[in-house]
Amino acid sequence: LGLASMVMRAKLPVRLRVLVAAVENSISGDAFRPGDVLVARNGKTTEIGNTDAEGRLVLADALVEACAEQPELVVDCATLTGAGRVALGTDVPALFCNDAGVDVAEQLVAASASEQDQVWRLPLWPGYREQIDSKVADLKNIGAGPYGGAITAALYLNEFVEAPEDGADGGPDEAAETAQPPPWLHLDMMAYNTGSKPGRPEGGEAM
């Protein structure tokens, strides 16, 4: 919301759409359980392997909705994984992108370094994709083990960054062949300062 406010105040020549995919992990009589299978907005099914990996379920639906309008760029920001903090610490958000988003990701990494507000690109490594396969659904919401959790979470989200079915100007067959997912950036961040530094007081933080 802070970034959206900056874009609007600066009156940048862009059409900005903001989706807030907020979720609370709370126990109730109708809460989902390990082994449940949920259906996402695009029809893909997910087996619940870990109920604490709830944020990516809601974010997945938001990504499907975001892609529906054929945007030129999709960016999501999430306090998604502890694995991202293990890999890069608390100050450096992990950045992932799809193939279409590589150029934009490289620009963001360069800009972040020049502003001393570093992000660091991690690979959307296809070799780990099999870890989120399920025997009873299209996907699992958690990887197969304790390693590479930020990558498997990003791979899960990547499954929902799609071109819309009617994403081309031609007929249905042409649309299916030519429509491509939009450039997508995924930022996995801490959003909390564990101690005070100049310009970054202890507590909640945007980045």
GROMACS .gro file of C-alpha atoms in nm:
model
  207
    1LEU     CA    1   0.000   0.000   0.000
    2GLY     CA    2   0.290   0.234   0.071
    3LEU     CA    3   0.438   0.170  -0.273
    4ALA     CA    4   0.097   0.220  -0.436
    5SER     CA    5   0.061   0.551  -0.253
    6MET     CA    6   0.403   0.664  -0.379
    7VAL     CA    7   0.312   0.572  -0.737
    8MET     CA    8  -0.012   0.768  -0.715
    9ARG     CA    9   0.144   1.072  -0.547
   10ALA     CA   10   0.413   1.081  -0.816
   11LYS     CA   11   0.138   1.060  -1.081
   12LEU     CA   12   0.336   0.804  -1.277
   13PRO     CA   13   0.187   0.730  -1.621
   14VAL     CA   14   0.079   0.377  -1.533
   15ARG     CA   15  -0.245   0.197  -1.465
   16LEU     CA   16  -0.194   0.046  -1.122
   17ARG     CA   17  -0.410  -0.225  -0.970
   18VAL     CA   18  -0.347  -0.330  -0.610
   19LEU     CA   19  -0.474  -0.659  -0.469
   20VAL     CA   20  -0.437  -0.719  -0.095
   21ALA     CA   21  -0.411  -1.094  -0.040
   22ALA     CA   22  -0.427  -1.085   0.341
   23VAL     CA   23  -0.484  -1.397   0.548
   24GLU     CA   24  -0.476  -1.496   0.913
   25ASN     CA   25  -0.369  -1.839   1.031
   26SER     CA   26  -0.634  -1.911   1.292
   27ILE     CA   27  -0.789  -2.224   1.440
   28SER     CA   28  -1.162  -2.279   1.403
   29GLY     CA   29  -1.410  -2.558   1.342
   30ASP     CA   30  -1.398  -2.511   0.966
   31ALA     CA   31  -1.022  -2.449   0.931
   32PHE     CA   32  -0.844  -2.663   0.675
   33ARG     CA   33  -0.633  -2.957   0.790
   34PRO     CA   34  -0.330  -3.149   0.660
   35GLY     CA   35  -0.445  -3.376   0.380
   36ASP     CA   36  -0.732  -3.150   0.268
   37VAL     CA   37  -0.748  -3.063  -0.103
   38LEU     CA   38  -0.846  -2.707  -0.195
   39VAL     CA   39  -0.946  -2.573  -0.535
   40ALA     CA   40  -0.787  -2.248  -0.647
   41ARG     CA   41  -0.942  -1.974  -0.855
   42ASN     CA   42  -0.801  -2.119  -1.178
   43GLY     CA   43  -0.925  -2.470  -1.099
   44LYS     CA   44  -0.592  -2.615  -0.989
   45THR     CA   45  -0.608  -2.830  -0.678
   46THR     CA   46  -0.368  -2.814  -0.385
   47GLU     CA   47  -0.306  -3.078  -0.119
   48ILE     CA   48  -0.244  -2.918   0.221
   49GLY     CA   49   0.087  -3.050   0.349
   50ASN     CA   50   0.138  -2.777   0.607
   51THR     CA   51  -0.136  -2.554   0.745
   52ASP     CA   52   0.124  -2.287   0.829
   53ALA     CA   53   0.184  -2.237   0.455
   54GLU     CA   54  -0.151  -2.062   0.419
   55GLY     CA   55  -0.030  -1.733   0.273
   56ARG     CA   56   0.067  -1.882  -0.061
   57LEU     CA   57  -0.283  -2.026  -0.104
   58VAL     CA   58  -0.444  -1.682  -0.089
   59LEU     CA   59  -0.162  -1.520  -0.287
   60ALA     CA   60  -0.208  -1.782  -0.560
   61ASP     CA   61  -0.569  -1.675  -0.610
   62ALA     CA   62  -0.462  -1.310  -0.618
   63LEU     CA   63  -0.205  -1.387  -0.889
   64VAL     CA   64  -0.469  -1.559  -1.103
   65GLU     CA   65  -0.691  -1.252  -1.070
   66ALA     CA   66  -0.400  -1.018  -1.140
   67CYS     CA   67  -0.315  -1.201  -1.462
   68ALA     CA   68  -0.675  -1.195  -1.584
   69GLU     CA   69  -0.642  -0.837  -1.712
   70GLN     CA   70  -0.328  -0.913  -1.917
   71PRO     CA   71  -0.100  -0.668  -1.728
   72GLU     CA   72   0.241  -0.565  -1.856
   73LEU     CA   73   0.393  -0.655  -1.518
   74VAL     CA   74   0.285  -0.843  -1.205
   75VAL     CA   75   0.471  -0.785  -0.877
   76ASP     CA   76   0.384  -0.957  -0.551
   77CYS     CA   77   0.534  -0.876  -0.212
   78ALA     CA   78   0.492  -1.126   0.069
   79THR     CA   79   0.624  -1.217   0.412
   80LEU     CA   80   0.611  -1.572   0.282
   81THR     CA   81   0.889  -1.796   0.413
   82GLY     CA   82   1.131  -1.833   0.698
   83ALA     CA   83   1.358  -2.007   0.447
   84GLY     CA   84   1.412  -1.677   0.269
   85ARG     CA   85   1.541  -1.528   0.593
   86VAL     CA   86   1.770  -1.826   0.655
   87ALA     CA   87   1.917  -1.779   0.307
   88LEU     CA   88   1.958  -1.400   0.305
   89GLY     CA   89   1.904  -1.275   0.659
   90THR     CA   90   1.650  -1.024   0.776
   91ASP     CA   91   1.756  -0.719   0.573
   92VAL     CA   92   1.769  -0.854   0.217
   93PRO     CA   93   1.445  -0.962   0.046
   94ALA     CA   94   1.466  -1.258  -0.189
   95LEU     CA   95   1.362  -1.182  -0.547
   96PHE     CA   96   1.228  -1.442  -0.789
   97CYS     CA   97   1.102  -1.398  -1.144
   98ASN     CA   98   0.972  -1.596  -1.438
   99ASP     CA   99   1.148  -1.596  -1.775
  100ALA     CA  100   0.948  -1.297  -1.897
  101GLY     CA  101   1.048  -1.097  -1.588
  102VAL     CA  102   1.426  -1.142  -1.607
  103ASP     CA  103   1.499  -0.799  -1.755
  104VAL     CA  104   1.283  -0.618  -1.500
  105ALA     CA  105   1.435  -0.823  -1.216
  106GLU     CA  106   1.787  -0.726  -1.322
  107GLN     CA  107   1.685  -0.360  -1.330
  108LEU     CA  108   1.537  -0.389  -0.981
  109VAL     CA  109   1.851  -0.554  -0.841
  110ALA     CA  110   2.067  -0.277  -0.990
  111ALA     CA  111   1.839  -0.002  -0.860
  112SER     CA  112   1.823  -0.156  -0.513
  113ALA     CA  113   2.203  -0.167  -0.493
  114SER     CA  114   2.234   0.199  -0.595
  115GLU     CA  115   1.984   0.297  -0.323
  116GLN     CA  116   2.146   0.075  -0.057
  117ASP     CA  117   1.814  -0.108  -0.020
  118GLN     CA  118   1.934  -0.437  -0.162
  119VAL     CA  119   1.723  -0.718  -0.298
  120TRP     CA  120   1.889  -1.040  -0.412
  121ARG     CA  121   1.773  -1.265  -0.691
  122LEU     CA  122   1.734  -1.635  -0.617
  123PRO     CA  123   1.667  -1.897  -0.886
  124LEU     CA  124   1.323  -2.027  -0.978
  125TRP     CA  125   1.498  -2.362  -1.002
  126PRO     CA  126   1.294  -2.614  -1.206
  127GLY     CA  127   1.485  -2.904  -1.053
  128TYR     CA  128   1.288  -2.853  -0.731
  129ARG     CA  129   0.948  -2.843  -0.904
  130GLU     CA  130   0.886  -3.212  -0.836
  131GLN     CA  131   0.890  -3.140  -0.462
  132ILE     CA  132   0.548  -2.978  -0.484
  133ASP     CA  133   0.391  -3.265  -0.681
  134SER     CA  134   0.101  -3.441  -0.509
  135LYS     CA  135  -0.047  -3.788  -0.551
  136VAL     CA  136  -0.400  -3.662  -0.488
  137ALA     CA  137  -0.397  -3.307  -0.632
  138ASP     CA  138  -0.221  -3.092  -0.889
  139LEU     CA  139   0.013  -2.946  -0.628
  140LYS     CA  140   0.120  -2.952  -0.264
  141ASN     CA  141   0.153  -2.629  -0.069
  142ILE     CA  142   0.489  -2.728   0.081
  143GLY     CA  143   0.813  -2.880  -0.043
  144ALA     CA  144   0.930  -3.234   0.021
  145GLY     CA  145   1.186  -3.145   0.287
  146PRO     CA  146   1.340  -2.866   0.496
  147TYR     CA  147   1.569  -2.732   0.223
  148GLY     CA  148   1.508  -2.469  -0.045
  149GLY     CA  149   1.176  -2.362   0.102
  150ALA     CA  150   1.181  -2.013  -0.049
  151ILE     CA  151   1.236  -2.165  -0.394
  152THR     CA  152   0.962  -2.426  -0.365
  153ALA     CA  153   0.721  -2.156  -0.241
  154ALA     CA  154   0.806  -1.941  -0.543
  155LEU     CA  155   0.765  -2.241  -0.774
  156TYR     CA  156   0.421  -2.297  -0.624
  157LEU     CA  157   0.320  -1.936  -0.694
  158ASN     CA  158   0.460  -1.959  -1.047
  159GLU     CA  159   0.193  -2.220  -1.123
  160PHE     CA  160  -0.067  -1.943  -1.094
  161VAL     CA  161   0.102  -1.682  -1.313
  162GLU     CA  162  -0.076  -1.761  -1.637
  163ALA     CA  163  -0.193  -1.602  -1.956
  164PRO     CA  164  -0.574  -1.576  -1.960
  165GLU     CA  165  -0.750  -1.828  -2.184
  166ASP     CA  166  -0.870  -1.548  -2.412
  167GLY     CA  167  -0.537  -1.368  -2.396
  168ALA     CA  168  -0.485  -1.318  -2.772
  169ASP     CA  169  -0.670  -1.133  -3.043
  170GLY     CA  170  -0.709  -1.434  -3.271
  171GLY     CA  171  -0.938  -1.736  -3.239
  172PRO     CA  172  -0.930  -1.985  -2.951
  173ASP     CA  173  -0.658  -2.203  -3.108
  174GLU     CA  174  -0.437  -1.904  -3.181
  175ALA     CA  175  -0.493  -1.770  -2.831
  176ALA     CA  176  -0.384  -2.097  -2.673
  177GLU     CA  177  -0.065  -2.100  -2.880
  178THR     CA  178   0.040  -1.735  -2.854
  179ALA     CA  179  -0.077  -1.615  -2.511
  180GLN     CA  180   0.210  -1.591  -2.263
  181PRO     CA  181   0.225  -1.526  -1.888
  182PRO     CA  182   0.308  -1.166  -1.798
  183PRO     CA  183   0.647  -1.069  -1.653
  184TRP     CA  184   0.628  -1.158  -1.284
  185LEU     CA  185   0.841  -1.058  -0.986
  186HIS     CA  186   0.802  -1.220  -0.644
  187LEU     CA  187   0.957  -1.057  -0.337
  188ASP     CA  188   0.986  -1.272  -0.024
  189MET     CA  189   1.067  -1.034   0.259
  190MET     CA  190   1.090  -0.998   0.636
  191ALA     CA  191   0.903  -0.665   0.665
  192TYR     CA  192   1.028  -0.628   1.022
  193ASN     CA  193   1.344  -0.470   1.162
  194THR     CA  194   1.484  -0.670   1.453
  195GLY     CA  195   1.695  -0.374   1.566
  196SER     CA  196   1.726   0.000   1.507
  197LYS     CA  197   1.949   0.140   1.232
  198PRO     CA  198   1.965   0.489   1.075
  199GLY     CA  199   1.640   0.539   0.886
  200ARG     CA  200   1.514   0.195   0.989
  201PRO     CA  201   1.370   0.188   1.339
  202GLU     CA  202   1.298  -0.138   1.511
  203GLY     CA  203   0.959  -0.284   1.425
  204GLY     CA  204   0.740  -0.322   1.121
  205GLU     CA  205   0.893  -0.214   0.791
  206ALA     CA  206   0.780  -0.200   0.430
  207MET     CA  207   1.092  -0.384   0.308
   0.00000   0.00000   0.00000
